mmCIF file with all atom_site columns, C-alpha atoms in Angstrom:
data_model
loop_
_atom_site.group_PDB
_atom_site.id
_atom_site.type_symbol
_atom_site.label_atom_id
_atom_site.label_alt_id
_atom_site.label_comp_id
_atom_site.label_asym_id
_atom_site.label_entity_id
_atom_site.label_seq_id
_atom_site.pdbx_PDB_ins_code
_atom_site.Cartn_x
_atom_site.Cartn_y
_atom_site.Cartn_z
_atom_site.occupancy
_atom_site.B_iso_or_equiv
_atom_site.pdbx_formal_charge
_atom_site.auth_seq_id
_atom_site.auth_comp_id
_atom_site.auth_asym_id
_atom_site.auth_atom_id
_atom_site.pdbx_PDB_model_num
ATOM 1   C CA . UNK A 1 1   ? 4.952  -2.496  25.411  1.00 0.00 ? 1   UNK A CA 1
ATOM 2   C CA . UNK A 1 2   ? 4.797  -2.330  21.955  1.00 0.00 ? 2   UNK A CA 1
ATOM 3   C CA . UNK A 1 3   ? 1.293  -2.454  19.702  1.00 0.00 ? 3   UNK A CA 1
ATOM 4   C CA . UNK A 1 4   ? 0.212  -4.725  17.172  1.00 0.00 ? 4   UNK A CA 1
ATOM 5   C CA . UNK A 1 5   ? 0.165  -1.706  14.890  1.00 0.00 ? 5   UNK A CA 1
ATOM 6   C CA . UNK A 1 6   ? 4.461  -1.124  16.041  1.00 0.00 ? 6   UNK A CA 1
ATOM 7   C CA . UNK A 1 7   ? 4.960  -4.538  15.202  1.00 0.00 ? 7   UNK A CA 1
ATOM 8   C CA . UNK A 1 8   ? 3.215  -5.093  11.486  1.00 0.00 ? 8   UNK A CA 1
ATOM 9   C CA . UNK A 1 9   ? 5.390  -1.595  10.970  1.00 0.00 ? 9   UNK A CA 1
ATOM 10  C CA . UNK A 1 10  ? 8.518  -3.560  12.230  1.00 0.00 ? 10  UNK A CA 1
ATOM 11  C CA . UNK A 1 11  ? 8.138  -6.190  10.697  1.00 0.00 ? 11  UNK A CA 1
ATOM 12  C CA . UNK A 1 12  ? 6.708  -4.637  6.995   1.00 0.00 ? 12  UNK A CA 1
ATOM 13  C CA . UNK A 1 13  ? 9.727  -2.444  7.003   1.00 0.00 ? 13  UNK A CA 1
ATOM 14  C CA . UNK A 1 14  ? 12.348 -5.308  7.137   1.00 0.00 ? 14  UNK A CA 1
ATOM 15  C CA . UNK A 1 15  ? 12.834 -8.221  4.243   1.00 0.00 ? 15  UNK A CA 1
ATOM 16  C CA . UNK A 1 16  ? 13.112 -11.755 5.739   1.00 0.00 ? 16  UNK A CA 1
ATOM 17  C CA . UNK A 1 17  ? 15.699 -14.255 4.278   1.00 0.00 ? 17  UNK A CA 1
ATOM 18  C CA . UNK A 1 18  ? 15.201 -17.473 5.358   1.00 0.00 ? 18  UNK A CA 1
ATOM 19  C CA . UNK A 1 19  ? 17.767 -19.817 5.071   1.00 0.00 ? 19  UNK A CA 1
ATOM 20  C CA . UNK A 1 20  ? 17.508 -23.857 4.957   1.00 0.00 ? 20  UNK A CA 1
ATOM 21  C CA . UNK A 1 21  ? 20.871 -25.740 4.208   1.00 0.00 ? 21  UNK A CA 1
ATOM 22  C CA . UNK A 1 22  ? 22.186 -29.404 4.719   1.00 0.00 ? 22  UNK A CA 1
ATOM 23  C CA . UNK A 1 23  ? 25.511 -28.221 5.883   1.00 0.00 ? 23  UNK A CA 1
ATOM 24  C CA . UNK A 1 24  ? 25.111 -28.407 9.514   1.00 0.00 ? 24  UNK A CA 1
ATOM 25  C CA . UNK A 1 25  ? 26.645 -26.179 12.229  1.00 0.00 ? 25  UNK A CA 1
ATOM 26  C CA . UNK A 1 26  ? 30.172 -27.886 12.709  1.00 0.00 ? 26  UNK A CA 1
ATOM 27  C CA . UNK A 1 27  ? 31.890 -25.675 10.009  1.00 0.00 ? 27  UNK A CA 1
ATOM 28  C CA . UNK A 1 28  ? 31.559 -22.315 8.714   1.00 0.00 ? 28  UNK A CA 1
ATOM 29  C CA . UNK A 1 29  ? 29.391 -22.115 5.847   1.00 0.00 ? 29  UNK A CA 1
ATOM 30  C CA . UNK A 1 30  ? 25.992 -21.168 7.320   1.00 0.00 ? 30  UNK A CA 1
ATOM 31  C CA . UNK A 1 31  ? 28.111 -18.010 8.914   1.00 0.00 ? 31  UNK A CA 1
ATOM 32  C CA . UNK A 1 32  ? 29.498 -16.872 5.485   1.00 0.00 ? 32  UNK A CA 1
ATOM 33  C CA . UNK A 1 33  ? 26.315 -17.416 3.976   1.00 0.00 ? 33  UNK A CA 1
ATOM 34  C CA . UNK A 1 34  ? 24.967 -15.061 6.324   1.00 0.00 ? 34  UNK A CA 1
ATOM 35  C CA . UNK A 1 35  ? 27.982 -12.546 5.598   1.00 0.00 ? 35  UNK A CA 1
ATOM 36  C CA . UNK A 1 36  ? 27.476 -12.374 2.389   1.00 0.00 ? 36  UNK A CA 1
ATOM 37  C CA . UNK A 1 37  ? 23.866 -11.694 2.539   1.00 0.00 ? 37  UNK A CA 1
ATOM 38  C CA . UNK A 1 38  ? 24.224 -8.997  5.277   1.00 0.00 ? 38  UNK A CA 1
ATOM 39  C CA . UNK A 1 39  ? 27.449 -7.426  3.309   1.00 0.00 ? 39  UNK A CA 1
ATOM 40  C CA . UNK A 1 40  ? 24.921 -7.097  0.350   1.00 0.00 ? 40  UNK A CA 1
ATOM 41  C CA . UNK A 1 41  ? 21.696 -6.275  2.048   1.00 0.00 ? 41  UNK A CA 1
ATOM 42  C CA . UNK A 1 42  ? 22.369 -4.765  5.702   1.00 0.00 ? 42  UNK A CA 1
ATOM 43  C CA . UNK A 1 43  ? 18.763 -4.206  6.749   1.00 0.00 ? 43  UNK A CA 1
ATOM 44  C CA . UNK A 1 44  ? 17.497 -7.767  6.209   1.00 0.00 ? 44  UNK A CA 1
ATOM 45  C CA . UNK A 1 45  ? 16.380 -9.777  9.043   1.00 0.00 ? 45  UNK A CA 1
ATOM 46  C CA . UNK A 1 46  ? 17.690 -13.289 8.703   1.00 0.00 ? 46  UNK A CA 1
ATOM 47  C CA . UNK A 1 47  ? 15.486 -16.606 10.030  1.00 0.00 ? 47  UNK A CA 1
ATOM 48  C CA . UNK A 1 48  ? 17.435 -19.954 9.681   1.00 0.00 ? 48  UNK A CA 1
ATOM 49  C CA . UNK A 1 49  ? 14.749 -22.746 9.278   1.00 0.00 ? 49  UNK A CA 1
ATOM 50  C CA . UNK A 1 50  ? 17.167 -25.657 9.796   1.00 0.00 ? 50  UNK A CA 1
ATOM 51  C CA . UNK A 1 51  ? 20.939 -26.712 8.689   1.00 0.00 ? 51  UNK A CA 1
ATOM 52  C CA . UNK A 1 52  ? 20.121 -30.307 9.685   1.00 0.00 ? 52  UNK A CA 1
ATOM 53  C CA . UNK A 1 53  ? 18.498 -31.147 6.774   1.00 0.00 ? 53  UNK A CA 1
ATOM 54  C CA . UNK A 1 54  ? 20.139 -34.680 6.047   1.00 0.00 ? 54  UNK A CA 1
ATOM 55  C CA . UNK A 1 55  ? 22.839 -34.031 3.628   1.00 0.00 ? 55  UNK A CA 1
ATOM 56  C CA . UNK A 1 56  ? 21.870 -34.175 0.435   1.00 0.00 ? 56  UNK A CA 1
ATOM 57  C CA . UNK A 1 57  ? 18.604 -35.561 0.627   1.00 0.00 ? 57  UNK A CA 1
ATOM 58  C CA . UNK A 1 58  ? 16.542 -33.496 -1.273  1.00 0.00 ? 58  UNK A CA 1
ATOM 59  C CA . UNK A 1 59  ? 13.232 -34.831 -0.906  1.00 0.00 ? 59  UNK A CA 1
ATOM 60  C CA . UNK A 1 60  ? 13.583 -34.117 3.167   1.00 0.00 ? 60  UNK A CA 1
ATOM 61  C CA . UNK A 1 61  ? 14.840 -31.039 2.232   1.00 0.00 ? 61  UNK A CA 1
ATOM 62  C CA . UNK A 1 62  ? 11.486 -29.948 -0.074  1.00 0.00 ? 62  UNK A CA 1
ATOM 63  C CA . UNK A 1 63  ? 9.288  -31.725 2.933   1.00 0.00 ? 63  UNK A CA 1
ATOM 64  C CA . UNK A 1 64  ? 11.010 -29.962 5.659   1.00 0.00 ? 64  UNK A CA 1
ATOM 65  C CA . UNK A 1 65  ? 10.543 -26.343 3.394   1.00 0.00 ? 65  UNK A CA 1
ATOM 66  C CA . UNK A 1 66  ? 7.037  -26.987 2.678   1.00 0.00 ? 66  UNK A CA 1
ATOM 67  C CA . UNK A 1 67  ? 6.123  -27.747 6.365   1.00 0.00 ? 67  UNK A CA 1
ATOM 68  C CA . UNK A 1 68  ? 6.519  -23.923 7.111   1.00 0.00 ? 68  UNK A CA 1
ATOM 69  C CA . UNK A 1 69  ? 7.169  -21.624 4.358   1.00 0.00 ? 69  UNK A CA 1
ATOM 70  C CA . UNK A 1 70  ? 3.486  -20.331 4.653   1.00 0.00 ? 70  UNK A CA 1
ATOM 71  C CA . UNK A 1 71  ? 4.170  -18.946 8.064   1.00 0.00 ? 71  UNK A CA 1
ATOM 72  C CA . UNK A 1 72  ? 6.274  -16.439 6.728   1.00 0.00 ? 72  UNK A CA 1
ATOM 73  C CA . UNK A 1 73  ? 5.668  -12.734 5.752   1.00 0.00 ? 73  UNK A CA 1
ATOM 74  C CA . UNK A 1 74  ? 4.738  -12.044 2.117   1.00 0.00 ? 74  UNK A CA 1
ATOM 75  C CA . UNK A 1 75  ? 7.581  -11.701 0.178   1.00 0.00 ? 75  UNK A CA 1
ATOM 76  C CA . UNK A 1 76  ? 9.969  -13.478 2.215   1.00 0.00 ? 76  UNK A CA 1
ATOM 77  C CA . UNK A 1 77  ? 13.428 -14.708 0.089   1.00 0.00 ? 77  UNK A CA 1
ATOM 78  C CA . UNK A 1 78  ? 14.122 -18.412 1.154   1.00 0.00 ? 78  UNK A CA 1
ATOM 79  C CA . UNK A 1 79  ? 17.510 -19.508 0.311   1.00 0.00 ? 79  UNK A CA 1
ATOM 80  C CA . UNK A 1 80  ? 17.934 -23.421 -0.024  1.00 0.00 ? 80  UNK A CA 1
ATOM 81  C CA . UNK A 1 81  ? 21.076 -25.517 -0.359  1.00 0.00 ? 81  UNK A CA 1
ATOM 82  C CA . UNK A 1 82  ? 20.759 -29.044 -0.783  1.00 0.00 ? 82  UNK A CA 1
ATOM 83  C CA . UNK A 1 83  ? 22.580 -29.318 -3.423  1.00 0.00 ? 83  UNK A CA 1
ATOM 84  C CA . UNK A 1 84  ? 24.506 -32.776 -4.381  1.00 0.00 ? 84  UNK A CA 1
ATOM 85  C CA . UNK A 1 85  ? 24.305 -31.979 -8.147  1.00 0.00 ? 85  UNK A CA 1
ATOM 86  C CA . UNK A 1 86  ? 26.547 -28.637 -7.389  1.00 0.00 ? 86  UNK A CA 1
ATOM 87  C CA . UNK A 1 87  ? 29.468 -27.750 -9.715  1.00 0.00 ? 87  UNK A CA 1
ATOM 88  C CA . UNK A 1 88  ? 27.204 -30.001 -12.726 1.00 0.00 ? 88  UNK A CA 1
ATOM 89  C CA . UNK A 1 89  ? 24.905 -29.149 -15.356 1.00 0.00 ? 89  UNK A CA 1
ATOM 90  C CA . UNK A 1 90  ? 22.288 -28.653 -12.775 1.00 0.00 ? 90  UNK A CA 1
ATOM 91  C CA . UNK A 1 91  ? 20.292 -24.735 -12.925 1.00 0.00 ? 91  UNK A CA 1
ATOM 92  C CA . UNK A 1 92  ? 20.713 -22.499 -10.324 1.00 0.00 ? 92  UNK A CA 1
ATOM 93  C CA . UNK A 1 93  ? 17.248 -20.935 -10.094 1.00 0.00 ? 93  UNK A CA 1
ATOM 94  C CA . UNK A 1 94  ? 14.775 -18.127 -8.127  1.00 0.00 ? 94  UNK A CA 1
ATOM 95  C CA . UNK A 1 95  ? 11.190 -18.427 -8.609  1.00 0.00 ? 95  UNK A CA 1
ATOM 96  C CA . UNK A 1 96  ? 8.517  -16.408 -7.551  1.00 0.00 ? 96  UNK A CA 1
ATOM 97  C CA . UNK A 1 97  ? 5.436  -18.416 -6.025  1.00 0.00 ? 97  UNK A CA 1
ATOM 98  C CA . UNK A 1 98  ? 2.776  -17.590 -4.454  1.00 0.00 ? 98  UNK A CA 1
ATOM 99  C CA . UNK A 1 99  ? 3.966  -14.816 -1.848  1.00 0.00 ? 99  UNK A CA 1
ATOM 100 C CA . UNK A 1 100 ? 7.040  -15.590 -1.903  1.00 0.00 ? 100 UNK A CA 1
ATOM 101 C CA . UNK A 1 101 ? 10.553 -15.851 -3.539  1.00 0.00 ? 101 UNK A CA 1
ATOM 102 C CA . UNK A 1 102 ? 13.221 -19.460 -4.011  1.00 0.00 ? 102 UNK A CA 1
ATOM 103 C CA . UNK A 1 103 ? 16.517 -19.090 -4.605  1.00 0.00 ? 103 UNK A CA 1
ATOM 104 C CA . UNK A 1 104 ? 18.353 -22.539 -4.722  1.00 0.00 ? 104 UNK A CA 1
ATOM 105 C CA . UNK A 1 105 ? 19.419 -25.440 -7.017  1.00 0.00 ? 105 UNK A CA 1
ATOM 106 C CA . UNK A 1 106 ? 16.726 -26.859 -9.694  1.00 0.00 ? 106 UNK A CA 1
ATOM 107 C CA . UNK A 1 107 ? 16.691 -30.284 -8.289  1.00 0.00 ? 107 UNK A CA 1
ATOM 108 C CA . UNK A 1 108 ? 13.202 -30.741 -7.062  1.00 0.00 ? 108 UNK A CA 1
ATOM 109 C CA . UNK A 1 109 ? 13.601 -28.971 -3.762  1.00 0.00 ? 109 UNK A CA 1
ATOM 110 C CA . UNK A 1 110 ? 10.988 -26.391 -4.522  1.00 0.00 ? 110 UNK A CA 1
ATOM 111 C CA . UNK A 1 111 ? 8.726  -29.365 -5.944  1.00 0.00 ? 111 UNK A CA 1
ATOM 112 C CA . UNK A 1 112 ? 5.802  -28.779 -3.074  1.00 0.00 ? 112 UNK A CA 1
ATOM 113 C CA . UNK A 1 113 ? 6.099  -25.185 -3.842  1.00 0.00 ? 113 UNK A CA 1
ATOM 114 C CA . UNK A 1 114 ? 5.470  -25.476 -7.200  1.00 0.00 ? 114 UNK A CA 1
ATOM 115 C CA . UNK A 1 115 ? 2.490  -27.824 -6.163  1.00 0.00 ? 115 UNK A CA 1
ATOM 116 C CA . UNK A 1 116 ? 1.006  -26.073 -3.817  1.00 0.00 ? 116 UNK A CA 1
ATOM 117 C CA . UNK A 1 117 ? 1.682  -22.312 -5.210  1.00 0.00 ? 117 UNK A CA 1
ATOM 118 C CA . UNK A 1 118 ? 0.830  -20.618 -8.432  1.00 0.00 ? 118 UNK A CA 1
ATOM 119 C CA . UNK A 1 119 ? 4.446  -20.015 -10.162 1.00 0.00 ? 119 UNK A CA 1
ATOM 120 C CA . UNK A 1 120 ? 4.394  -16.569 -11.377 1.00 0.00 ? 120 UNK A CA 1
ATOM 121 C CA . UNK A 1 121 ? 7.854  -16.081 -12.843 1.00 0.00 ? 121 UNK A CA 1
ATOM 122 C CA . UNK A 1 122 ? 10.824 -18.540 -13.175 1.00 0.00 ? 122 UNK A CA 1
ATOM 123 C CA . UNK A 1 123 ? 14.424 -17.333 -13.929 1.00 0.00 ? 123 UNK A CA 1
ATOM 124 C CA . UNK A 1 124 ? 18.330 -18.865 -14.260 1.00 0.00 ? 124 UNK A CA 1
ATOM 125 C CA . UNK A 1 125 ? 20.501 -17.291 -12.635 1.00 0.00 ? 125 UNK A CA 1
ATOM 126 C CA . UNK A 1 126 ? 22.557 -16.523 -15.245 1.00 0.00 ? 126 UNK A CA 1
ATOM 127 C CA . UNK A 1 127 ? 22.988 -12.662 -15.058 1.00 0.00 ? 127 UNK A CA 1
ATOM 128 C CA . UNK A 1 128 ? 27.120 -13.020 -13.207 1.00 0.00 ? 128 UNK A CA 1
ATOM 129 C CA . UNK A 1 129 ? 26.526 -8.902  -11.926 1.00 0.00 ? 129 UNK A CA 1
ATOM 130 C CA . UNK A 1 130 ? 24.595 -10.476 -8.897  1.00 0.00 ? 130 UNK A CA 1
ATOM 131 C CA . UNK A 1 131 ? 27.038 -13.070 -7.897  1.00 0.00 ? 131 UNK A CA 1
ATOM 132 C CA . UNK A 1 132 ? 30.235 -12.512 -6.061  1.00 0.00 ? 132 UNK A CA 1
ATOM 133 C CA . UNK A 1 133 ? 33.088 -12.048 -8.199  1.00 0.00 ? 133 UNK A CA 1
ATOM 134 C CA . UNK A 1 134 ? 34.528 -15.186 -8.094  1.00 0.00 ? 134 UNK A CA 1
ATOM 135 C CA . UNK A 1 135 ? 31.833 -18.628 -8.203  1.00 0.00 ? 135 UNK A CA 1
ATOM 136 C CA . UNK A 1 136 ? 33.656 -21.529 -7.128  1.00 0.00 ? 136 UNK A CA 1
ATOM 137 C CA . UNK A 1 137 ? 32.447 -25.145 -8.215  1.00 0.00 ? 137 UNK A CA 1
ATOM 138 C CA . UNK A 1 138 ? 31.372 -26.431 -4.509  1.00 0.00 ? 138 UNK A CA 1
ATOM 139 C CA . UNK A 1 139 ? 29.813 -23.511 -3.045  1.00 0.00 ? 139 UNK A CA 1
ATOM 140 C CA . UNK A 1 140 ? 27.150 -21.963 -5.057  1.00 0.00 ? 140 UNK A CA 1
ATOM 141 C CA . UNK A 1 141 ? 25.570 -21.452 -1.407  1.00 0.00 ? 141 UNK A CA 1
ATOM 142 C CA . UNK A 1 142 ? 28.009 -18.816 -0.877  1.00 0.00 ? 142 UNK A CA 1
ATOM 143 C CA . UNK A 1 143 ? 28.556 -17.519 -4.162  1.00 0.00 ? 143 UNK A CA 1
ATOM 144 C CA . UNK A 1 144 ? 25.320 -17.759 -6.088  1.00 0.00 ? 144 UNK A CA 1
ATOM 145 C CA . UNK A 1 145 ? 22.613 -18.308 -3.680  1.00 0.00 ? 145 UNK A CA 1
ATOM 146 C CA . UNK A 1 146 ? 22.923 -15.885 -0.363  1.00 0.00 ? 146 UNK A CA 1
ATOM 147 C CA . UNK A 1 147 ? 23.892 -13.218 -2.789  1.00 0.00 ? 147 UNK A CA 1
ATOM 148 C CA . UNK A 1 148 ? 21.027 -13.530 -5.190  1.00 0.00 ? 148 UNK A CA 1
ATOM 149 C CA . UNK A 1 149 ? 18.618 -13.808 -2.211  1.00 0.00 ? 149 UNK A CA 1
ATOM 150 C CA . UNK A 1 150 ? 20.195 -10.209 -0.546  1.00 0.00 ? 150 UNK A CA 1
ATOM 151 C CA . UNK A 1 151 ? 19.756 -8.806  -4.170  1.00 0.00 ? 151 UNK A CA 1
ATOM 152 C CA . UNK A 1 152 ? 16.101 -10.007 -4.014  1.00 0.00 ? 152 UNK A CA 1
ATOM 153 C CA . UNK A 1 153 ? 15.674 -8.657  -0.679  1.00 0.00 ? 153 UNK A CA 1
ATOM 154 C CA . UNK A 1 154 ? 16.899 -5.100  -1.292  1.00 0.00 ? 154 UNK A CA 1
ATOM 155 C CA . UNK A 1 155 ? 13.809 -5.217  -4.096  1.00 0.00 ? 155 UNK A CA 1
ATOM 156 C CA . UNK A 1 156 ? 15.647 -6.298  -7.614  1.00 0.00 ? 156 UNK A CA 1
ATOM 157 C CA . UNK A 1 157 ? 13.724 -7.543  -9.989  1.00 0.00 ? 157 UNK A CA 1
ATOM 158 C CA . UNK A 1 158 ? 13.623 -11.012 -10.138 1.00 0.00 ? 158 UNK A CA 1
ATOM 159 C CA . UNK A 1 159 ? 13.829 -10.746 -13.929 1.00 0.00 ? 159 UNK A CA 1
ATOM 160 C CA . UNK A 1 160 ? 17.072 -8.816  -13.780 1.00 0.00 ? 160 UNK A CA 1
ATOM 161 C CA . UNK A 1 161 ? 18.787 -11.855 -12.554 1.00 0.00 ? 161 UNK A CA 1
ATOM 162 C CA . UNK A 1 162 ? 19.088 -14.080 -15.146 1.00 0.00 ? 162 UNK A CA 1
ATOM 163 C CA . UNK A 1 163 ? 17.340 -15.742 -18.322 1.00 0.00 ? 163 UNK A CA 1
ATOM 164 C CA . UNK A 1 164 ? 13.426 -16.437 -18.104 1.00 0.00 ? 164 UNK A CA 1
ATOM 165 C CA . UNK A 1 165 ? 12.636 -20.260 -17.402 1.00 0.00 ? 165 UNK A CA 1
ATOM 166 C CA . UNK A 1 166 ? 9.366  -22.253 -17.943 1.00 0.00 ? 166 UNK A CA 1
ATOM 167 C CA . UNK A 1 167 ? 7.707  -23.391 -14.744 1.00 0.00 ? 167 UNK A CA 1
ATOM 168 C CA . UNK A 1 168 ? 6.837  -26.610 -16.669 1.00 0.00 ? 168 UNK A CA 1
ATOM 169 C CA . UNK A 1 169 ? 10.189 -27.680 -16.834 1.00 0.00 ? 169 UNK A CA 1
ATOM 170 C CA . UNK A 1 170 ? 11.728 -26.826 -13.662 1.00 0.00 ? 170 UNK A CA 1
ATOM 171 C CA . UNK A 1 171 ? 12.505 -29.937 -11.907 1.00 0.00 ? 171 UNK A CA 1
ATOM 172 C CA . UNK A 1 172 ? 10.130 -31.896 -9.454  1.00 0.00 ? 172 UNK A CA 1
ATOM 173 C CA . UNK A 1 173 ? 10.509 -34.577 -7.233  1.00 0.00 ? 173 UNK A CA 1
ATOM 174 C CA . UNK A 1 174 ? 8.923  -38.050 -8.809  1.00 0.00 ? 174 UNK A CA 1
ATOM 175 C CA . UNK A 1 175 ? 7.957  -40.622 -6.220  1.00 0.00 ? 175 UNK A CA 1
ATOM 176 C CA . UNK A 1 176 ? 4.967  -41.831 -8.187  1.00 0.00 ? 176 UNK A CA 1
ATOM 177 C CA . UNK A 1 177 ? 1.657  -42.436 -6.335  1.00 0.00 ? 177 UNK A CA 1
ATOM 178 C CA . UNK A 1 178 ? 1.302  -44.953 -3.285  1.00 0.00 ? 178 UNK A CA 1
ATOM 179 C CA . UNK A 1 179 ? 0.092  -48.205 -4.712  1.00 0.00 ? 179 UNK A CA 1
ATOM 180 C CA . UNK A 1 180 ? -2.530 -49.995 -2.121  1.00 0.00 ? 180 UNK A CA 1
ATOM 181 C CA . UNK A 1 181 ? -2.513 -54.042 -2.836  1.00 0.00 ? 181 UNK A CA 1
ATOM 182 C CA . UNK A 1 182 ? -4.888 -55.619 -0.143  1.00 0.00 ? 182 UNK A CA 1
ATOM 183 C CA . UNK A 1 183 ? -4.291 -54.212 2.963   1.00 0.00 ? 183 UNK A CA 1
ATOM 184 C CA . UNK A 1 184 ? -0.457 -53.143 2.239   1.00 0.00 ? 184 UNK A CA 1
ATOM 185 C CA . UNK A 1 185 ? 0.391  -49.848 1.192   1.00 0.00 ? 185 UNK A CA 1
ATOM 186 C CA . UNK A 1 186 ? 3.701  -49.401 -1.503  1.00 0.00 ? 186 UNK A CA 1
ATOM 187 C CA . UNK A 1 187 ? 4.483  -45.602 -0.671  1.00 0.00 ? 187 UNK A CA 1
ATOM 188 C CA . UNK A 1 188 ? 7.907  -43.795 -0.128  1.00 0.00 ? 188 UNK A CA 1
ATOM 189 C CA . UNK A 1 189 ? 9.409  -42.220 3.220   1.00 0.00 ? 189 UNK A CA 1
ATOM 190 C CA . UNK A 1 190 ? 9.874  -38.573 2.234   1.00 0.00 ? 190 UNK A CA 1
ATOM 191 C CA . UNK A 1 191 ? 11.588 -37.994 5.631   1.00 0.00 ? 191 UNK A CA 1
ATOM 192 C CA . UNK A 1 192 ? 12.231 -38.615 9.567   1.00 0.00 ? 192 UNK A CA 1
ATOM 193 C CA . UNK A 1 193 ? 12.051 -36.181 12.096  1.00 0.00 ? 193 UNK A CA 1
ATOM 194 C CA . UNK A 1 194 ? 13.894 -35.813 15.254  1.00 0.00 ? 194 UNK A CA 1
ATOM 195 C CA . UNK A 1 195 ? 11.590 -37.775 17.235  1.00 0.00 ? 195 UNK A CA 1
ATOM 196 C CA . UNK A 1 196 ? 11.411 -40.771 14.763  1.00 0.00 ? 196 UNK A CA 1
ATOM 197 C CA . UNK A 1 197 ? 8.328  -39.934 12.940  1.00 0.00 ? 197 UNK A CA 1
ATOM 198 C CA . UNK A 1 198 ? 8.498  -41.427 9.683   1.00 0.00 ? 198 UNK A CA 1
ATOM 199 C CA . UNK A 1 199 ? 7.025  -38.487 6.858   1.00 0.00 ? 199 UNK A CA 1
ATOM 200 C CA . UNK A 1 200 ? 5.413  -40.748 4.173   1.00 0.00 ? 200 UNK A CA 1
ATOM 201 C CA . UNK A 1 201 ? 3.853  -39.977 0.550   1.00 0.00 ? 201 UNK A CA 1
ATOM 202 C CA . UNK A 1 202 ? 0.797  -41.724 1.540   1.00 0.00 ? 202 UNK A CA 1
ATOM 203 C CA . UNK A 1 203 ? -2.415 -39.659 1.928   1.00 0.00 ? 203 UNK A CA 1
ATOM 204 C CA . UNK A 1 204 ? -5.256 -39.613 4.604   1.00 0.00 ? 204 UNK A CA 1
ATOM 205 C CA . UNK A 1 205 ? -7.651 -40.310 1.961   1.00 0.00 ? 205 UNK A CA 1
ATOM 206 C CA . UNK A 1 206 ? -6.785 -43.946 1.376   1.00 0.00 ? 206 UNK A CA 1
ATOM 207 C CA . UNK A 1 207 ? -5.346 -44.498 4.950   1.00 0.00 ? 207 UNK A CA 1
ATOM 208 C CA . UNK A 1 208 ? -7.843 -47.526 6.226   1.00 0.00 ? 208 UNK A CA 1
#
């Protein structure tokens, strides 16, 4: 049986990447993703948190992220792909926050993160010598992402990857505030589970 001392070792001496995507388990993606990240960083240990986030809903995406992320070892690299603004203008961004490192689109996904964590250092990922060779326009998952997050993992500087970025301008999520009017509330559904539960912006403190 192994001690708690064994374990923390274990555990300390292996880099997590966690991985959240939209793309579901019906194709190949989440396995090349996983390639790529293991070609580049070998010792890793690799957690998915779901691929059933529904596709390209980003605001279940940053719920689903921000349910768990604190569960997971200091320094942990989650990767996140929900990404409907790929191949456009859109940033491809890491950001270190709190204890822990995003790589994924600048679209609001990280926007509880950024709420929730002091943002220490911002960057876009604009430095090509840690992306595969060749980017293609659909799959920055592949070719941006997993790779930047194995680079992360193996202990590059976040700073080496690309061009500094202000945390006050990455992008957030803007469902304005729940408006109460008599006994109705106006809120928005941020996301459903797999039971039915409906996730809503509405807080306990002006729940009735």
């Amino acid at each position: 049986m192994r001690c708690m001392s064994q374990v923390s070792s274990f555990t300390n001496s292996r880099r997590v990447v966690a991985i959240m995507t939209d793309f579901g388990l019906g194709e190949s993606d989440v396995g090349v993703m996983k390639a790529v990240i293991v070609g580049l960083a070998p010792d890793v240990h690799i957690i998915d948190i779901t691929h059933d986030v529904p596709p390209q809903n980003v605001p279940s995406g940053a719920w689903i992220l921000s349910y768990g992320y604190r569960y997971y070892p200091k320094d942990t690299v989650f990767v996140c792909v929900v990404d409907p603004g790929v191949g456009s203008t859109r940033n491809a961004i890491a950001v270190h926050a709190g204890d822990w490192y995003f790589v994924g689109p600048d679209n609001g996904l990280f926007s509880y993160i950024y709420a929730e964590q002091a943002v220490h250092a911002a960057v876009v990922l604009t430095n090509p010598a840690y992306h595969l060779p060749q980017v293609s326009s659909t799959f920055h998952g592949r070719d941006i992402f997993a790779p930047v997050g194995a680079h992360l993992a193996r202990g590059v500087s976040l700073h080496e990857l690309g061009t500094p970025a202000d945390p006050a301008t990455l992008q957030r999520i803007d469902v304005g505030p729940p408006q109460r009017q008599g006994s109705h509330i106006d809120a928005h559904i941020l996301h459903i589970d797999t039971f039915g539960n409906l996730i809503s912006s509405i807080p306990l403190s002006i729940v009735p």
